Coordinates of N, CA and C in Angstrom, one line a residue:
M666 N 0.8 -1.2 0.0 CA 0.0 0.0 0.0 C 0.9 1.3 0.0
A667 N 2.0 1.2 0.7 CA 2.8 2.4 0.8 C 3.4 2.8 -0.6
E668 N 3.7 1.7 -1.4 CA 4.2 2.0 -2.8 C 3.1 2.7 -3.7
I669 N 1.9 2.3 -3.5 CA 0.8 2.9 -4.3 C 0.6 4.3 -3.9
R670 N 0.6 4.6 -2.6 CA 0.5 6.0 -2.1 C 1.7 6.8 -2.6
S671 N 2.8 6.2 -2.6 CA 4.0 6.9 -3.0 C 4.0 7.3 -4.5
M672 N 3.4 6.4 -5.3 CA 3.3 6.8 -6.7 C 2.3 7.9 -7.0
G673 N 1.2 7.9 -6.2 CA 0.3 9.0 -6.4 C 0.8 10.3 -5.9
S674 N 1.6 10.3 -4.8 CA 2.1 11.6 -4.3 C 3.3 12.0 -5.2
Q675 N 4.0 11.1 -5.9 CA 5.0 11.5 -6.8 C 4.4 12.2 -8.0
A676 N 3.3 11.6 -8.5 CA 2.6 12.2 -9.7 C 2.2 13.6 -9.3
Q677 N 1.6 13.8 -8.1 CA 1.1 15.1 -7.7 C 2.3 16.1 -7.5
A678 N 3.4 15.6 -7.0 CA 4.6 16.5 -6.8 C 5.1 16.9 -8.2
I679 N 5.2 16.0 -9.1 CA 5.7 16.4 -10.5 C 4.8 17.3 -11.2
A680 N 3.5 17.1 -11.1 CA 2.5 17.9 -11.7 C 2.4 19.3 -11.0
S681 N 2.6 19.3 -9.7 CA 2.7 20.6 -9.0 C 3.9 21.5 -9.4
S682 N 5.0 20.8 -9.7 CA 6.2 21.6 -10.1 C 5.9 22.2 -11.5
A683 N 5.2 21.4 -12.3 CA 4.8 21.9 -13.7 C 3.8 23.1 -13.6
L684 N 2.9 23.0 -12.6 CA 1.9 24.1 -12.4 C 2.7 25.4 -12.1
R685 N 3.6 25.3 -11.2 CA 4.4 26.5 -10.8 C 5.2 27.0 -12.0
A686 N 5.8 26.1 -12.8 CA 6.5 26.6 -13.9 C 5.6 27.3 -15.0
Q687 N 4.5 26.7 -15.2 CA 3.5 27.3 -16.2 C 3.0 28.6 -15.7
Q688 N 2.7 28.7 -14.4 CA 2.2 29.9 -13.8 C 3.3 31.0 -14.0
A689 N 4.5 30.7 -13.8 CA 5.6 31.7 -14.0 C 5.7 32.1 -15.5
R690 N 5.5 31.1 -16.3 CA 5.6 31.3 -17.8 C 4.5 32.3 -18.2
M691 N 3.3 32.1 -17.6 CA 2.2 33.0 -18.0 C 2.4 34.4 -17.5
R692 N 3.1 34.6 -16.3 CA 3.5 35.9 -15.8 C 4.4 36.6 -16.8
V693 N 5.4 35.9 -17.3 CA 6.4 36.4 -18.3 C 5.6 36.9 -19.5
I694 N 4.7 36.0 -20.0 CA 4.0 36.3 -21.3 C 3.1 37.6 -21.0
A695 N 2.5 37.7 -19.9 CA 1.6 38.8 -19.6 C 2.5 40.1 -19.6
E696 N 3.7 40.0 -19.0 CA 4.6 41.2 -19.0 C 5.0 41.6 -20.4
N697 N 5.2 40.6 -21.3 CA 5.6 40.9 -22.7 C 4.4 41.6 -23.4
L698 N 3.2 41.1 -23.2 CA 2.0 41.7 -23.8 C 1.8 43.1 -23.3
A699 N 2.0 43.3 -22.0 CA 1.8 44.6 -21.4 C 2.8 45.7 -22.0
N700 N 4.0 45.2 -22.4 CA 5.0 46.1 -22.9 C 5.1 46.0 -24.5
A701 N 4.2 45.5 -25.1 CA 4.3 45.3 -26.6 C 4.4 46.6 -27.4
N702 N 3.9 47.7 -26.8 CA 4.0 49.0 -27.5 C 4.8 50.0 -26.8
S703 N 5.6 49.6 -25.8 CA 6.5 50.5 -25.1 C 7.6 50.9 -25.9
T704 N 8.0 52.2 -25.8 CA 9.1 52.7 -26.5 C 10.1 53.2 -25.5
S705 N 11.3 53.6 -26.0 CA 12.3 54.0 -25.1 C 12.0 55.4 -24.5
K706 N 12.5 55.7 -23.4 CA 12.2 57.0 -22.7 C 13.2 58.1 -23.3
T707 N 14.2 57.6 -24.0 CA 15.2 58.5 -24.6 C 15.2 58.4 -26.1
A708 N 15.5 59.4 -26.8 CA 15.6 59.4 -28.2 C 16.6 58.4 -28.7
G709 N 16.2 57.5 -29.6 CA 17.1 56.5 -30.2 C 17.5 55.4 -29.3
G710 N 16.9 55.3 -28.0 CA 17.2 54.3 -27.1 C 16.5 53.0 -27.4
D711 N 16.9 51.9 -26.7 CA 16.2 50.6 -26.9 C 14.9 50.6 -26.1
P712 N 13.9 50.0 -26.7 CA 12.6 49.8 -26.0 C 12.6 48.5 -25.2
Y713 N 11.5 48.1 -24.7 CA 11.4 46.9 -23.9 C 11.8 45.7 -24.8
R714 N 12.6 44.8 -24.2 CA 13.0 43.6 -24.9 C 12.2 42.4 -24.4
R715 N 11.7 41.6 -25.3 CA 10.9 40.4 -25.0 C 11.6 39.5 -24.1
Q716 N 11.0 38.9 -23.1 CA 11.6 38.0 -22.2 C 11.1 36.6 -22.5
V717 N 12.0 35.6 -22.3 CA 11.6 34.2 -22.6 C 11.9 33.4 -21.4
P718 N 10.9 32.6 -20.9 CA 11.2 31.7 -19.8 C 12.0 30.5 -20.2
V719 N 12.9 30.1 -19.3 CA 13.8 29.0 -19.6 C 13.5 28.0 -18.4
F720 N 13.1 26.7 -18.8 CA 12.8 25.7 -17.8 C 14.0 24.7 -17.7
E721 N 14.1 24.1 -16.6 CA 15.1 23.0 -16.4 C 14.5 21.9 -15.5
P722 N 15.0 20.7 -15.7 CA 14.5 19.6 -14.9 C 15.0 19.8 -13.4
T723 N 14.1 19.3 -12.5 CA 14.5 19.4 -11.1 C 13.9 18.2 -10.4
R724 N 14.6 17.8 -9.3 CA 14.2 16.6 -8.5 C 13.1 17.0 -7.6
V725 N 12.0 16.3 -7.6 CA 10.9 16.5 -6.7 C 10.3 15.2 -6.2
D726 N 10.3 15.0 -4.9 CA 9.6 13.8 -4.2 C 9.9 12.5 -5.0
G727 N 11.1 12.3 -5.3 CA 11.5 11.0 -5.9 C 11.2 10.9 -7.4
G728 N 10.9 12.0 -8.0 CA 10.7 12.0 -9.4 C 11.4 13.2 -10.1
Q729 N 11.1 13.3 -11.4 CA 11.7 14.4 -12.2 C 10.7 15.4 -12.5
G730 N 10.8 16.6 -11.9 CA 9.9 17.7 -12.2 C 10.5 18.8 -13.1
V731 N 9.9 19.9 -13.1 CA 10.4 21.0 -13.9 C 10.3 22.3 -13.1
R732 N 11.2 23.3 -13.4 CA 11.1 24.6 -12.7 C 11.6 25.6 -13.7
L733 N 11.2 26.9 -13.4 CA 11.7 28.0 -14.2 C 13.1 28.3 -13.7
S734 N 14.1 28.1 -14.5 CA 15.5 28.4 -14.1 C 15.9 29.8 -14.2
K735 N 15.4 30.5 -15.3 CA 15.7 31.9 -15.5 C 14.8 32.5 -16.6
I736 N 14.8 33.8 -16.6 CA 14.1 34.5 -17.7 C 15.2 35.2 -18.5
A737 N 15.3 34.8 -19.8 CA 16.3 35.3 -20.7 C 15.7 36.3 -21.6
P738 N 16.5 37.3 -22.0 CA 16.1 38.3 -23.0 C 16.1 37.6 -24.4
D739 N 15.1 38.0 -25.2 CA 15.0 37.5 -26.6 C 16.0 38.5 -27.4
T740 N 16.9 37.9 -28.1 CA 17.9 38.7 -28.8 C 17.6 39.1 -30.2
S741 N 16.3 38.8 -30.6 CA 15.9 39.2 -32.0 C 15.9 40.7 -32.1
E742 N 16.0 41.1 -33.3 CA 16.0 42.6 -33.6 C 14.7 43.3 -33.3
F743 N 14.9 44.6 -32.9 CA 13.7 45.4 -32.7 C 13.1 45.8 -34.0
K744 N 11.8 46.1 -34.0 CA 11.2 46.7 -35.2 C 11.4 48.2 -35.2
S745 N 11.4 48.8 -36.4 CA 11.5 50.2 -36.5 C 10.2 50.8 -37.2
E746 N 9.7 51.9 -36.7 CA 8.6 52.6 -37.3 C 9.0 54.0 -37.5
Y747 N 8.6 54.6 -38.7 CA 8.9 56.0 -39.0 C 7.8 56.9 -38.3
E748 N 8.3 57.6 -37.2 CA 7.4 58.5 -36.5 C 8.3 59.7 -36.1
P749 N 8.5 60.6 -37.0 CA 9.5 61.7 -36.7 C 9.0 62.6 -35.5
G750 N 7.8 62.7 -35.2 CA 7.3 63.5 -34.1 C 7.4 62.8 -32.7
N751 N 7.7 61.6 -32.7 CA 7.7 60.8 -31.4 C 9.0 61.2 -30.7
P752 N 8.9 61.5 -29.3 CA 10.1 61.8 -28.5 C 11.2 60.7 -28.5
S753 N 10.8 59.5 -28.8 CA 11.7 58.4 -28.8 C 12.4 58.2 -30.1
A754 N 12.1 59.0 -31.1 CA 12.6 58.8 -32.5 C 14.1 59.2 -32.5
N755 N 14.8 58.5 -33.4 CA 16.3 58.8 -33.6 C 16.4 60.0 -34.5
A756 N 17.6 60.4 -34.9 CA 17.8 61.5 -35.8 C 17.1 61.4 -37.2
Q757 N 17.0 60.1 -37.6 CA 16.3 59.9 -38.9 C 14.8 59.8 -38.8
G758 N 14.3 59.9 -37.6 CA 12.8 59.9 -37.4 C 12.2 58.5 -37.1
Y759 N 13.1 57.5 -37.0 CA 12.6 56.1 -36.7 C 12.6 55.8 -35.2
V760 N 11.5 55.1 -34.8 CA 11.4 54.7 -33.4 C 11.6 53.2 -33.3
K761 N 12.4 52.8 -32.4 CA 12.6 51.4 -32.2 C 11.4 50.9 -31.4
M762 N 10.8 49.8 -31.9 CA 9.6 49.2 -31.2 C 10.0 47.8 -30.6
P763 N 9.4 47.4 -29.5 CA 9.8 46.2 -28.9 C 9.7 45.0 -29.9
N764 N 10.5 44.0 -29.6 CA 10.5 42.7 -30.4 C 9.4 41.8 -29.9
V765 N 8.3 42.3 -29.5 CA 7.2 41.5 -29.0 C 6.1 41.4 -30.1
D766 N 5.7 40.2 -30.5 CA 4.6 39.9 -31.4 C 3.4 39.5 -30.6
P767 N 2.4 40.3 -30.5 CA 1.2 39.9 -29.7 C 0.6 38.6 -30.1
L768 N 0.6 38.2 -31.4 CA 0.1 37.0 -31.8 C 0.9 35.8 -31.3
I769 N 2.2 35.9 -31.3 CA 3.0 34.8 -30.7 C 2.8 34.7 -29.2
E770 N 2.7 35.9 -28.6 CA 2.5 35.8 -27.1 C 1.1 35.2 -26.8
A771 N 0.1 35.5 -27.6 CA -1.2 34.9 -27.4 C -1.2 33.4 -27.5
L772 N -0.5 33.0 -28.6 CA -0.4 31.5 -28.8 C 0.4 30.9 -27.6
D773 N 1.5 31.5 -27.2 CA 2.3 31.0 -26.1 C 1.4 30.9 -24.8
M774 N 0.6 31.9 -24.6 CA -0.3 32.0 -23.4 C -1.3 30.8 -23.5
K775 N -1.9 30.6 -24.7 CA -2.8 29.5 -24.8 C -2.1 28.1 -24.5
E776 N -0.9 28.0 -25.0 CA -0.2 26.7 -24.8 C 0.1 26.6 -23.3
A777 N 0.5 27.6 -22.6 CA 0.8 27.6 -21.2 C -0.5 27.2 -20.4
Q778 N -1.6 27.8 -20.8 CA -2.9 27.5 -20.2 C -3.3 26.0 -20.3
R779 N -3.1 25.5 -21.5 CA -3.4 24.1 -21.8 C -2.5 23.2 -20.9
A780 N -1.2 23.5 -20.9 CA -0.3 22.7 -20.1 C -0.7 22.8 -18.6
Y781 N -1.1 24.0 -18.1 CA -1.5 24.1 -16.7 C -2.7 23.2 -16.5
E782 N -3.7 23.3 -17.4 CA -4.9 22.5 -17.2 C -4.6 21.0 -17.2
A783 N -3.7 20.6 -18.1 CA -3.3 19.2 -18.2 C -2.7 18.7 -16.9
N784 N -1.9 19.5 -16.3 CA -1.3 19.2 -15.0 C -2.3 19.2 -13.8
L785 N -3.3 20.1 -13.9 CA -4.4 20.0 -12.9 C -5.1 18.7 -13.0
N786 N -5.3 18.2 -14.3 CA -6.0 17.0 -14.5 C -5.2 15.8 -13.9
V787 N -3.9 15.9 -14.0 CA -3.0 14.8 -13.5 C -3.2 14.8 -11.9
I788 N -3.2 15.9 -11.3 CA -3.4 16.0 -9.8 C -4.8 15.4 -9.5
E789 N -5.8 15.8 -10.2 CA -7.2 15.4 -9.9 C -7.3 13.9 -10.1
T790 N -6.7 13.3 -11.1 CA -6.7 11.9 -11.4 C -5.9 11.1 -10.3
A791 N -4.8 11.6 -9.9 CA -4.0 11.0 -8.9 C -4.8 10.9 -7.6
R792 N -5.4 12.0 -7.2 CA -6.2 12.0 -6.0 C -7.4 11.1 -6.1
A793 N -8.1 11.0 -7.3 CA -9.2 10.1 -7.4 C -8.7 8.6 -7.3
M794 N -7.5 8.3 -7.9 CA -7.0 7.0 -7.8 C -6.6 6.6 -6.3
D795 N -6.1 7.6 -5.6 CA -5.8 7.4 -4.2 C -7.1 7.1 -3.4
M796 N -8.1 7.8 -3.7 CA -9.4 7.7 -3.0 C -10.0 6.3 -3.4
R797 N -9.9 5.9 -4.6 CA -10.5 4.6 -5.0 C -9.7 3.5 -4.4
T798 N -8.4 3.6 -4.3 CA -7.6 2.6 -3.6 C -8.0 2.5 -2.2
L799 N -8.2 3.6 -1.5 CA -8.6 3.5 -0.1 C -10.0 2.9 0.1
D800 N -10.9 3.2 -0.9 CA -12.2 2.5 -0.8 C -12.1 1.0 -1.0
L801 N -11.2 0.6 -1.9 CA -11.0 -0.9 -2.1 C -10.4 -1.5 -0.9
L802 N -9.5 -0.8 -0.2 CA -8.9 -1.4 1.0 C -9.8 -1.5 2.2
K803 N -10.9 -0.6 2.2 CA -11.8 -0.7 3.3 C -12.7 -1.9 3.2
K804 N -12.9 -2.4 2.0 CA -13.8 -3.6 1.8 C -13.3 -4.9 2.3

């Protein structure tokens, strides 16, 4: 019986680590979306740079889970828009815009939500299996 209980708690611990990782990922995506139109405060300066969550495996309750190890800057190029009247424009009248694509961020958010929901289902299923096992042992 101890082994069955251990397997259920391992599944829950692994899924819980993934829940925390996906929650952090959604926060990073939300920050990217919030800054999708931010420009530099100084003329010709760099605007907000898209952030990318980086995951790594981690040991949890006898299993292999996941955690957010760092948030790395996206090194892709900034977009430029011609706006000579903008205070952030350089000498040629171009304003650097963030390297955030709202469509990509929306798709990433949907993927993170689905992964979060899948891990919630794992936890619910593991709990239901534990309860069913206890019911069988009572008989």
